[in-house]
């Protein structure tokens, strides 16, 4: 059985007419699975629906991609030299304050949901708003995600909310794209307490490749390895993965009209007038060489396979159960 290489989160422009052919770069770099976002807290719901419809159609007709409805789909993609693609939501706003919508999104291909994007909403608190807790509605969303076969993601949220989610979770949760705050103090990164709690649930932390969140502020594969080293030493390689948060074609404007980028990306936390577009990113191609760098650091083959994808595959096996059972029926 082939080892699976898994990117737990990267981004394409939130535009329904965007051509997903660019994701072939992920496949060429050695990845078998990538999760891409199809909506954020600031994304109008009509745009979310249009994107999901367009992206599903593009994946269905492409000879290079497979829609990731189950773990079997991911394995099949790897065996055929294709890329399995799943969707994620960054924020609860597209759920329309209704837990019943979660199962609908699951049917449409959403495999992963985080409840707040940087700022607070009616469900949860974002990382740039301390003191905003998980709400009763947010707790209902957690239960709905677990029932629908969607992975609960604590990225972009503050410590109070993340710890609240992990206190009630019945399945492993992830930080799909978050680094250690002790190595870089940006509030987008996560504390040792959050790291420990995630590992305590048998979850996984995806090391991201954005300059603003990496040690030294440099978007380098070696900086990502430093984060891997820290997490592995603290909680073990079983709880470490890759979530690049790479942004394709970032020059394309997708901020919804009327939204203030400085609200979502506060200048005091390292963003400028170009918000995330001014940052640097570790590319899929550079990340594809991470296994060699880990080997040079003394990691064994089993640990490297786990970090590069096996750990997130395990999460999918535990959390995507409803879809797998439905296909088996």
XYZ file of C-alpha atoms in Angstrom:
329
model
C 0.000 0.000 0.000
C 1.412 3.399 -1.000
C 2.140 6.103 1.548
C -0.309 9.011 1.328
C 0.921 12.598 1.130
C -1.675 14.983 2.511
C -1.975 18.767 2.529
C -4.667 19.547 5.087
C -5.333 23.046 3.770
C -4.392 25.259 0.850
C -6.282 28.002 -0.939
C -7.494 28.966 -4.373
C -9.150 32.300 -5.164
C -12.729 32.292 -3.913
C -14.167 32.766 -7.381
C -16.538 30.341 -9.073
C -14.821 30.773 -12.438
C -11.377 29.907 -11.090
C -9.669 27.100 -13.027
C -8.686 24.298 -10.643
C -6.140 22.985 -13.149
C -3.518 24.835 -11.108
C -3.920 22.153 -8.431
C -1.984 19.831 -10.703
C 1.047 21.475 -9.115
C 0.125 19.731 -5.867
C 0.006 16.376 -7.640
C 3.303 17.017 -9.444
C 4.886 17.880 -6.086
C 3.907 14.463 -4.732
C 0.690 15.178 -2.852
C -2.185 12.717 -3.065
C -4.776 14.850 -1.263
C -5.405 18.539 -0.742
C -8.214 20.344 1.055
C -9.149 23.701 -0.468
C -11.397 26.306 1.060
C -14.733 27.114 -0.554
C -15.846 29.854 1.818
C -14.875 32.046 4.742
C -16.772 34.059 7.314
C -16.751 37.070 4.984
C -17.812 35.128 1.857
C -21.428 35.701 0.743
C -23.409 32.469 0.796
C -24.332 32.825 -2.881
C -20.622 32.802 -3.737
C -20.027 29.716 -1.567
C -22.766 27.806 -3.384
C -21.510 28.912 -6.806
C -17.951 27.879 -5.993
C -18.928 24.465 -4.718
C -21.014 23.843 -7.839
C -18.212 24.965 -10.165
C -15.441 23.133 -8.336
C -17.434 19.896 -8.135
C -18.073 20.034 -11.875
C -14.421 20.747 -12.670
C -13.221 17.862 -10.498
C -15.771 15.461 -12.000
C -14.670 16.137 -15.560
C -10.931 16.279 -14.914
C -8.743 13.248 -15.664
C -6.301 14.478 -13.002
C -8.568 14.809 -9.947
C -10.887 12.699 -7.815
C -13.503 14.119 -5.451
C -12.547 13.010 -1.942
C -15.786 11.553 -0.602
C -14.072 8.789 1.362
C -10.678 7.498 2.418
C -11.018 4.927 -0.365
C -11.180 7.804 -2.851
C -7.902 9.187 -1.508
C -6.199 5.799 -1.759
C -7.576 5.326 -5.263
C -6.249 8.713 -6.326
C -2.786 7.828 -5.016
C -2.776 4.492 -6.833
C -3.831 6.163 -10.107
C -1.410 9.073 -9.863
C -4.272 11.538 -9.403
C -5.027 14.182 -6.768
C -7.943 13.734 -4.375
C -9.575 17.084 -3.577
C -11.732 17.886 -0.557
C -13.374 21.130 0.513
C -13.242 23.035 3.768
C -15.037 26.014 5.280
C -13.152 28.683 7.223
C -15.786 30.058 9.550
C -19.342 29.276 10.607
C -21.083 32.105 8.735
C -21.805 29.923 5.667
C -23.650 27.530 8.004
C -26.378 30.167 8.407
C -26.718 29.656 12.183
C -28.378 26.312 11.441
C -26.673 23.040 12.465
C -28.793 21.180 9.918
C -26.775 22.759 7.094
C -23.675 20.839 8.196
C -24.905 17.533 6.771
C -25.779 19.290 3.512
C -22.244 20.627 3.171
C -20.912 17.148 3.901
C -22.928 15.780 0.993
C -21.441 18.508 -1.229
C -17.859 17.508 -0.445
C -16.921 19.575 2.620
C -14.651 17.387 4.721
C -13.395 19.928 7.271
C -14.854 22.969 9.065
C -13.426 25.592 11.388
C -15.897 27.794 13.222
C -14.342 31.287 13.247
C -11.923 32.999 10.877
C -9.689 35.385 12.883
C -12.693 37.259 14.326
C -15.626 36.298 16.519
C -18.996 35.283 15.143
C -22.163 33.796 16.607
C -20.490 30.396 17.056
C -16.911 30.948 18.165
C -14.034 33.334 18.850
C -11.311 34.104 16.334
C -7.614 34.245 17.160
C -7.507 38.036 16.985
C -10.338 38.471 19.498
C -9.371 37.232 22.935
C -12.170 36.349 25.332
C -14.741 35.350 22.702
C -15.797 31.820 23.709
C -17.407 28.855 22.032
C -21.147 29.503 22.131
C -24.072 27.121 22.484
C -24.554 27.351 18.712
C -20.867 26.593 18.208
C -21.167 23.497 20.392
C -24.135 22.382 18.290
C -22.001 22.785 15.167
C -19.282 20.599 16.699
C -21.828 17.856 17.373
C -23.272 18.225 13.882
C -19.832 17.979 12.249
C -18.991 14.828 14.157
C -22.326 13.276 13.193
C -21.975 14.229 9.523
C -18.426 12.949 9.052
C -16.731 16.342 8.945
C -13.406 16.966 10.700
C -13.549 19.765 13.290
C -10.680 22.197 12.715
C -9.522 24.613 15.444
C -7.265 26.759 13.229
C -7.817 30.546 13.228
C -9.569 30.431 16.621
C -8.568 31.812 19.996
C -7.435 29.617 22.855
C -10.707 29.906 24.780
C -12.783 28.665 21.864
C -10.332 25.954 20.825
C -10.116 24.577 24.342
C -13.914 24.716 24.592
C -14.223 22.647 21.426
C -11.682 20.113 22.596
C -13.444 19.810 25.957
C -16.632 18.552 24.276
C -15.244 16.757 21.212
C -16.009 13.058 20.931
C -13.605 12.527 18.029
C -10.103 13.825 17.271
C -9.877 17.470 16.200
C -7.155 19.105 14.136
C -5.359 22.368 13.694
C -5.106 21.936 9.940
C -2.710 24.845 9.380
C -1.186 26.297 12.543
C 2.318 26.615 13.969
C 3.692 26.757 17.510
C 3.327 30.151 19.190
C 6.473 29.615 21.244
C 8.449 29.778 17.960
C 6.538 32.741 16.519
C 4.287 34.868 18.718
C 1.602 35.694 16.155
C -1.801 34.923 17.658
C -2.610 32.799 14.609
C -0.195 30.275 16.068
C -1.195 27.964 18.885
C -0.089 27.710 22.500
C 1.480 24.708 24.165
C -1.816 24.146 25.963
C -3.667 23.934 22.649
C -1.001 21.608 21.253
C -1.242 19.309 24.272
C -5.047 19.250 24.219
C -5.109 18.368 20.509
C -2.674 15.511 21.051
C -4.730 14.391 24.039
C -7.643 13.810 21.658
C -5.315 11.946 19.267
C -5.557 14.887 16.861
C -3.051 16.332 14.400
C -1.437 19.756 13.928
C -0.659 20.731 10.329
C 2.503 22.826 10.021
C 1.889 25.726 7.666
C 4.262 27.494 5.312
C 3.325 31.175 5.651
C 6.167 33.555 6.456
C 4.241 35.503 9.125
C 3.761 32.352 11.212
C 7.102 30.599 10.790
C 10.236 30.911 12.940
C 12.247 33.884 11.753
C 9.404 35.074 9.546
C 10.835 33.257 6.539
C 8.799 31.049 4.196
C 11.360 28.279 4.017
C 11.014 24.509 4.197
C 13.740 24.472 6.857
C 11.591 26.744 9.036
C 8.725 24.279 8.682
C 11.073 21.513 9.823
C 11.879 23.546 12.932
C 8.167 23.567 13.775
C 7.962 19.821 13.109
C 10.895 19.315 15.468
C 9.213 21.289 18.242
C 5.866 19.532 17.915
C 7.433 16.100 17.627
C 9.525 16.681 20.747
C 6.497 17.921 22.677
C 3.722 15.522 21.657
C 5.272 12.974 19.301
C 5.303 12.527 15.538
C 1.841 10.891 15.652
C 0.335 14.345 16.061
C 2.195 16.251 13.331
C 1.206 16.790 9.702
C 1.357 19.301 6.859
C -1.169 22.058 6.135
C 0.643 24.403 3.774
C -1.981 27.155 3.525
C -0.481 27.907 0.125
C -2.461 30.505 -1.848
C -2.692 30.026 -5.606
C -2.866 33.081 -7.869
C -3.098 35.475 -4.953
C -2.985 38.447 -7.311
C -6.620 37.718 -8.178
C -8.923 39.831 -6.018
C -11.468 37.840 -4.040
C -12.180 40.027 -1.020
C -15.965 40.577 -1.047
C -17.092 44.094 -1.872
C -17.595 46.234 1.208
C -15.350 44.171 3.482
C -12.449 45.863 5.280
C -9.308 43.719 4.922
C -7.787 45.408 7.996
C -10.604 43.981 10.121
C -9.912 40.407 9.082
C -6.123 40.857 8.816
C -5.150 43.415 11.510
C -2.027 45.476 10.668
C -0.755 45.122 14.235
C -0.279 41.419 13.585
C 2.022 41.768 10.607
C -0.370 42.400 7.717
C -0.156 45.480 5.500
C -2.535 47.028 2.973
C -2.128 43.917 0.839
C -3.219 41.781 3.846
C -2.127 38.161 3.225
C -1.093 38.988 -0.331
C 2.032 40.675 1.045
C 3.235 37.484 2.742
C 5.489 34.743 1.418
C 4.494 31.083 1.155
C 6.278 27.743 1.001
C 5.205 26.322 -2.341
C 3.874 22.804 -2.906
C 7.080 22.069 -4.812
C 9.266 23.080 -1.860
C 7.053 21.168 0.560
C 7.436 18.094 -1.607
C 11.063 17.920 -0.498
C 10.211 17.948 3.203
C 10.554 14.186 3.538
C 14.185 14.384 2.437
C 14.836 17.184 4.921
C 13.207 15.187 7.701
C 15.370 12.200 6.832
C 18.440 14.400 7.077
C 17.272 15.395 10.572
C 17.202 11.760 11.616
C 13.503 10.937 11.297
C 12.830 7.336 10.309
C 10.715 6.186 7.371
C 7.685 5.384 9.534
C 7.669 8.794 11.197
C 8.207 10.613 7.903
C 5.303 8.755 6.292
C 3.104 9.672 9.259
C 4.042 13.363 9.168
C 3.723 13.700 5.405
C 0.226 12.260 5.336
C -0.403 9.164 7.384
C -1.518 11.067 10.469
C -4.153 13.113 8.645
C -5.252 9.960 6.817
C -5.851 8.386 10.231
C -8.029 11.363 11.208
C -10.064 10.929 8.029
C -10.500 7.226 8.762
C -11.849 8.103 12.206
C -13.976 11.116 11.245
C -15.239 10.599 7.688
C -17.144 7.505 8.769
C -20.614 8.524 7.666
C -19.598 8.990 4.034
C -17.665 5.709 3.984
C -20.608 3.792 5.413
C -22.984 5.372 2.938
C -20.813 4.321 0.004
C -20.503 0.795 1.432
C -24.315 0.520 1.598
